[in-house]
Coordinates of C-alpha atoms and ligand atoms in Angstrom, one line a residue:
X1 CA -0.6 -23.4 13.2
X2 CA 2.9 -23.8 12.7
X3 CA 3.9 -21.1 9.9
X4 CA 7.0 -21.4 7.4
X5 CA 7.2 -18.3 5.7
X6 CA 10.2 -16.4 7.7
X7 CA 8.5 -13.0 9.5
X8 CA 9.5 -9.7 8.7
X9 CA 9.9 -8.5 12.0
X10 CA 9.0 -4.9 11.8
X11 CA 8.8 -4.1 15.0
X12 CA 12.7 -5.2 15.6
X13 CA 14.0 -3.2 12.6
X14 CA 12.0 0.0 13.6
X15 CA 14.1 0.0 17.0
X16 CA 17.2 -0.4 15.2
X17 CA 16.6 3.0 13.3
X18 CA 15.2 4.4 15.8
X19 CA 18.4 3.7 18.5
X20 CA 20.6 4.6 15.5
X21 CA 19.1 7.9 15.2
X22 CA 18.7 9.3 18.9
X23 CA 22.6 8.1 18.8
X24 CA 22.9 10.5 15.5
X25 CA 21.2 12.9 17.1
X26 CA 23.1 13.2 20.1
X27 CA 26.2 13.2 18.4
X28 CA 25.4 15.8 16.3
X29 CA 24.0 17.8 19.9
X30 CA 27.4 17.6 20.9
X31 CA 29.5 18.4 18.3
X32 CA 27.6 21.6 17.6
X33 CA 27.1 23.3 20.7
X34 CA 23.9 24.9 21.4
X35 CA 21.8 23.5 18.2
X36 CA 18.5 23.0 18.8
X37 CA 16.9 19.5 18.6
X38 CA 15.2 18.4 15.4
X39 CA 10.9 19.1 15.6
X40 CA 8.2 17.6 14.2
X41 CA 4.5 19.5 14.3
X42 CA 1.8 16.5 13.8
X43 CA -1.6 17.7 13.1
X44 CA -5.0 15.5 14.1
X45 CA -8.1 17.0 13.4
X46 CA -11.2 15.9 15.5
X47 CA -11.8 12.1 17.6
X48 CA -10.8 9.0 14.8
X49 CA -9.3 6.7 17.9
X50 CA -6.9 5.2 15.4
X51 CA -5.3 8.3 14.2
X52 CA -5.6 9.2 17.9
X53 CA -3.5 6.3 18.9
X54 CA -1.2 6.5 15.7
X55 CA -0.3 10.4 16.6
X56 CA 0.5 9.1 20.2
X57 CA 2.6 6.6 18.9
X58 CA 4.1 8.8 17.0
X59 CA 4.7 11.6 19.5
X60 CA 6.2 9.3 21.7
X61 CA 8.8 7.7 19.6
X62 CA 10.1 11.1 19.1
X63 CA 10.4 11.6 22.2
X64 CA 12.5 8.7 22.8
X65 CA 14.9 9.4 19.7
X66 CA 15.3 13.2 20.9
X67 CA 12.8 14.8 18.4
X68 CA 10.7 17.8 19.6
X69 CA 6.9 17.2 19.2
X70 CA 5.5 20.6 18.2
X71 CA 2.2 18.7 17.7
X72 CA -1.6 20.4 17.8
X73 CA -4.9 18.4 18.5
X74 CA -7.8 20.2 16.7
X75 CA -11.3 20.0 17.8
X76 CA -13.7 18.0 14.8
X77 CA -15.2 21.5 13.8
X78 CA -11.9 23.3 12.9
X79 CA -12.3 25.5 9.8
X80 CA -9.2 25.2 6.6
X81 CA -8.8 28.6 7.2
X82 CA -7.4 28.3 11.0
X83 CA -5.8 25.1 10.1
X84 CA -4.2 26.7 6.8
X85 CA -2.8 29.4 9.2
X86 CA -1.4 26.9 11.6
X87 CA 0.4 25.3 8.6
X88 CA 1.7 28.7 7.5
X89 CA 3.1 29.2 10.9
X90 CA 4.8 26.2 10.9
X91 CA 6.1 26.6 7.8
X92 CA 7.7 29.7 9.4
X93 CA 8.7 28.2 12.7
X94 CA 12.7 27.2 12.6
X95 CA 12.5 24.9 15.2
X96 CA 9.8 22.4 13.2
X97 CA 11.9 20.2 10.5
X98 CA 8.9 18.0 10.0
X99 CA 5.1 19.0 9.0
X100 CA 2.5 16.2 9.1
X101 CA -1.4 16.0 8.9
X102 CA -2.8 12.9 10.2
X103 CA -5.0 11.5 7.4
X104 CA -8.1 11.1 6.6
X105 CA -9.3 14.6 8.0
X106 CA -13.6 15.2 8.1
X107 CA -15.3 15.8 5.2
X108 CA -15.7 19.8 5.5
X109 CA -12.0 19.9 5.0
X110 CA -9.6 20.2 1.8
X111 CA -7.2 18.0 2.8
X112 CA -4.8 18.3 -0.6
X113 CA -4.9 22.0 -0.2
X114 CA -3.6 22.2 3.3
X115 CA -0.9 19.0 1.8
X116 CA 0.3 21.3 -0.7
X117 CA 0.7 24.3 1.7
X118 CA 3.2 22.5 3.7
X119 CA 7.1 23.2 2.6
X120 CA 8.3 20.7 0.6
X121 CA 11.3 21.0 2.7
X122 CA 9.0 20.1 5.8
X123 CA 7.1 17.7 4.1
X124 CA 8.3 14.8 5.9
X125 CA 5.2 12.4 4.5
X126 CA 5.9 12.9 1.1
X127 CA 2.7 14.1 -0.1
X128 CA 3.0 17.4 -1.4
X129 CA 2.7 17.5 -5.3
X130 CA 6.1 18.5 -5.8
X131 CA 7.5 15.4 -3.5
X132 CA 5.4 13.0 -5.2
X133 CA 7.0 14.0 -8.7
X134 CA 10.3 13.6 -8.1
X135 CA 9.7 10.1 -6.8
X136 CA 7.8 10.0 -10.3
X137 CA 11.1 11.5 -11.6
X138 CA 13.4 8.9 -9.2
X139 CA 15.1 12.1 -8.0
X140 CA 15.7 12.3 -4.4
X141 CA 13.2 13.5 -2.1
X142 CA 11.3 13.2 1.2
X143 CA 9.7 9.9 0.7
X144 CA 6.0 8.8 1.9
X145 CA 6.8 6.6 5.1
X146 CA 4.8 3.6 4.8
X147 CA 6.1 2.6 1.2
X148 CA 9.5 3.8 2.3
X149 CA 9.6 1.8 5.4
X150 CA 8.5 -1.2 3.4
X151 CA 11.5 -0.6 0.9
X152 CA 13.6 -0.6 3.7
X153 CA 12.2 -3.6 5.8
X154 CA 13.1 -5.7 2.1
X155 CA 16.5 -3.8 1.9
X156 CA 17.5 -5.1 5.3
X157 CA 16.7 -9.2 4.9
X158 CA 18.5 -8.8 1.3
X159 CA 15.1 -9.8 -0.6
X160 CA 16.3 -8.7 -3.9
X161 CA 13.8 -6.7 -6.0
X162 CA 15.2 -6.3 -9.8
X163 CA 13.8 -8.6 -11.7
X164 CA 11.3 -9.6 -9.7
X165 CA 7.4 -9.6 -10.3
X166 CA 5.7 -7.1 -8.0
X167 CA 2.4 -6.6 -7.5
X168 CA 0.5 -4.0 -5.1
X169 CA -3.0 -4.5 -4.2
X170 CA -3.9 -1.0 -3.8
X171 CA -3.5 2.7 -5.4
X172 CA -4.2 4.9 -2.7
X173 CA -1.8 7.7 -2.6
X174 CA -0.2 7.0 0.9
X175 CA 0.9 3.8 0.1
X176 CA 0.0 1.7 -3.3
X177 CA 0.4 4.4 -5.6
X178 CA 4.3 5.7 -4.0
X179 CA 5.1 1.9 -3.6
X180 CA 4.6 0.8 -7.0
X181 CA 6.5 3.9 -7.9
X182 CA 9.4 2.8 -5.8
X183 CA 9.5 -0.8 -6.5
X184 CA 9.6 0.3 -10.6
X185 CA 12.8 2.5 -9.5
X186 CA 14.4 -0.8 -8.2
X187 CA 13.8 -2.1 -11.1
X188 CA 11.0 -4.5 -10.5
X189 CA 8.2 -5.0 -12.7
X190 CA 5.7 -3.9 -11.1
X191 CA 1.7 -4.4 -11.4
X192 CA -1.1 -2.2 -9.9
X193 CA -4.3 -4.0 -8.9
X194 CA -7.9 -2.4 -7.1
X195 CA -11.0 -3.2 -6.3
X196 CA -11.9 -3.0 -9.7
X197 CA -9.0 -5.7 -11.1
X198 CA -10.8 -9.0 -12.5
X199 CA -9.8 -12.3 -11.3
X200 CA -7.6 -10.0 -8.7
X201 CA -6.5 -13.7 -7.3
X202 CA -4.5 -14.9 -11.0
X203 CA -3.2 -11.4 -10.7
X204 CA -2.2 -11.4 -7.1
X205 CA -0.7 -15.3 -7.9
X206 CA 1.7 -13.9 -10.0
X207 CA 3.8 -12.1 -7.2
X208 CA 6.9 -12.5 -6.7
X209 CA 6.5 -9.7 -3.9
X210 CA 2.8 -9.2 -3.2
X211 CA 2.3 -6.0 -1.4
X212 CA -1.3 -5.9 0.1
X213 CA -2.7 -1.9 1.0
X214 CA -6.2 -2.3 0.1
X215 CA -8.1 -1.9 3.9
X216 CA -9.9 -5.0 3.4
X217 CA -9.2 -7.8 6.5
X218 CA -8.5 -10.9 5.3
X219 CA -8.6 -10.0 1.2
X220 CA -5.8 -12.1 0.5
X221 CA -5.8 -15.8 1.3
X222 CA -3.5 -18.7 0.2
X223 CA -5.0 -19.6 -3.2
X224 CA -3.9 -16.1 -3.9
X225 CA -0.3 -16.7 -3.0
X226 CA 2.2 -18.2 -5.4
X227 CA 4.5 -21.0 -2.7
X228 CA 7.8 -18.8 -2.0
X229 CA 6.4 -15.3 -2.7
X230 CA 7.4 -12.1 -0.3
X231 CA 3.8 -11.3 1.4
X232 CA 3.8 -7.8 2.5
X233 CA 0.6 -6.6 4.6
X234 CA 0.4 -3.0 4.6
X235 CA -3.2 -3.4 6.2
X236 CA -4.1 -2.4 10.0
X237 CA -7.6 -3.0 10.7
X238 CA -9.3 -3.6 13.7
X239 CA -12.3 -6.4 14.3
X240 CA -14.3 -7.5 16.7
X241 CA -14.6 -11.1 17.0
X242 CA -17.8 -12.9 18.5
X243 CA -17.1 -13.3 22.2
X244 CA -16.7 -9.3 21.4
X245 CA -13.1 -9.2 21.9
X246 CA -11.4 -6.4 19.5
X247 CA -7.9 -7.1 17.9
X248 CA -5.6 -5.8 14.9
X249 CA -5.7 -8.1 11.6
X250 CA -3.9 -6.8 8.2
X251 CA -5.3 -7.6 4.8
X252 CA -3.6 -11.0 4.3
X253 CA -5.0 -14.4 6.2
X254 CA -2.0 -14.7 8.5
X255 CA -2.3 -18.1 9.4
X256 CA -3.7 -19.6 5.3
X257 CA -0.9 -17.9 3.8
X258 CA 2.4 -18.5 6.5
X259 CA 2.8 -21.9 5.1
X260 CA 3.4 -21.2 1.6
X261 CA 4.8 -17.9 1.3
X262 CA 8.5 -17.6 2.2
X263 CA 8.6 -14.2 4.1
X264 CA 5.4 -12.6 5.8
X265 CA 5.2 -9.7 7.4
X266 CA 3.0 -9.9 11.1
X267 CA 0.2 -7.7 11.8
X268 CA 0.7 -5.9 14.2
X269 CA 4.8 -5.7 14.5
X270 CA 5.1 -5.7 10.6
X271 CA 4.8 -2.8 8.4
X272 CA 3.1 -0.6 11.1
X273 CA 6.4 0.4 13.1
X274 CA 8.2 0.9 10.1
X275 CA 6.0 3.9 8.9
X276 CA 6.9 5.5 12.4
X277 CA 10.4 4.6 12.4
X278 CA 11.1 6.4 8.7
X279 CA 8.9 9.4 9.5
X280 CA 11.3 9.9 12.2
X281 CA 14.0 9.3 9.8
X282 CA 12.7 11.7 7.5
X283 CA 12.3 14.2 9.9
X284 CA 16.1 14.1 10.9
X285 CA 16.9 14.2 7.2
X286 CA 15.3 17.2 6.7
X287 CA 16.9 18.5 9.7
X288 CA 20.3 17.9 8.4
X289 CA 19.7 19.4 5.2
X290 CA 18.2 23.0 7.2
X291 CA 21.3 22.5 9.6
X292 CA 24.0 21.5 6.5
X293 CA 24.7 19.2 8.3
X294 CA 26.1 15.3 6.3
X295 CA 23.1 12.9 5.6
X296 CA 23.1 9.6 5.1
Ligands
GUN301 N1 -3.1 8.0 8.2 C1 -2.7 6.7 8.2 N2 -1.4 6.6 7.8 C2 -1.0 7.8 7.6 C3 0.3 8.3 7.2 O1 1.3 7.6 7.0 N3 0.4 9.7 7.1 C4 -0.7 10.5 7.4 N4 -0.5 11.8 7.2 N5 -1.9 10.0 7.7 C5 -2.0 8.7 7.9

């Protein structure tokens, strides 16, 4: 179907940041003899293939940009107490600038107690407790990457956001729940819906900028969509059609809602290499700040 709704192309703005920072970080290599690369520890815990292929993709956009990967693979039956000392020992390690868990970890886990044992200073996902309220706060701070890197992605097409009506369909703490707080801070006004929002589809119709992180493929189709709204899908999920062929859908019926909105993000190529993109940023800012070194 031919779509008119402009695509947020993701996927090229992610390898803009990401060839602006391996050039950052090989300036800064040579005009400081001898510094060590910035290094980012990501921790998976046990067999999830998509966190196993989002920790690969991660690990290997670092190593393009010039980040060390000082990453560990747990096995499924890994107790808190041996992943609580890995933590601490990271925390410890001056070569690691960036500290992340991949999420969700199994059930026998505490995964907010081994979040809030991570330096703040480390914590490039932004979910330490102490993170999260200064974003409450609108002080500076290492910011969650998938809301950031959707921030940014409407930054760089000049999509203004003051003023506007925003809503987010979603509160989980990686992404509706930071999102809306960041979208307030630019001064939009901002609404959170859930699962348990009546008539979610007036609501979602409202929009402006309609931000959709709930998990749920296909959730939001046009009659949800007011003509010329900003459709951001935050949503990766994977389906199996009936010929048994597996792709990647977001949250948002691509092809229903492309004629009437006036920007759309893609699934995959949207939102997705943003998140990577900004973690790396984040880890380089926190490397600059260890190093005193200028940021930003
Ligand atoms: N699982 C899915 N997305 C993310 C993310 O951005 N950070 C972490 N830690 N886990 C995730």
């Amino acid at each position: 179907m031919a779509s008119s709704a402009q695509l947020l192309d993701g996927k090229q703005l992610a390898q803009t940041l990401q060839t602006q920072l391996a050039e950052r970080i090989q300036t800064l290599q040579t005009q400081h003899a001898g510094i060590r690369p910035p290094g980012l520890a990501v921790l998976m815990v046990g067999d999830n293939p998509a966190s196993a292929a989002y920790v690969r993709g991660k690990e290997r956009a670092c190593a393009k940009v010039g980040i060390a990967s000082f990453g560990q693979h747990f096995p499924g039956t890994t107790s808190q107490a041996e992943l609580e000392a890995t933590i601490e020992a990271l925390n410890q390690d001056d070569r690691v600038d960036g500290i992340l868990v991949q999420l969700p970890l199994p059930d026998h886990l505490d995964a907010v107690r081994l979040l809030h044992l991570i330096d703040p200073d480390k914590d490039v996902d932004g979910l330490h407790a102490l993170n999260l309220g200064r974003l409450v706060r609108g002080e500076p701070s290492l910011r969650s990457c998938t809301p950031a890197g959707v921030m940014r992605l409407l930054a760089a097409y000049d999509i203004p956001v003051a003023g506007k009506s925003a809503v987010v369909i979603g509160r989980s703490i990686l992404v509706g729940k930071p999102l809306a707080l960041m979208l307030l801070q630019e001064n939009a006004t901002v609404t959170i819906a859930h699962s348990r929002t009546p008539d979610l589809a007036a609501v979602a119709r409202r929009a402006d900028i309609l931000i959709v992180a709930a998990g749920r493929p296909g959730l939001v189709d046009a009659s949800m969509v007011k003509p010329g709204a900003v459709v951001i899908d935050v949503g990766i999920n994977r389906v199996t059609d009936t010929t048994g062929v597996s792709r990647l859908v977001g949250d948002v019926d691509f092809d229903g809602v492309a004629p009437i909105a006036q920007y759309l993000t893609p699934v995959p190529g949207g939102v997705g290499p943003m998140t990577i993109a900004l973690l790396l940023e984040n880890t380089v800012q926190s490397y600059c700040q260890r190093h005193a070194l200028p940021w930003g």
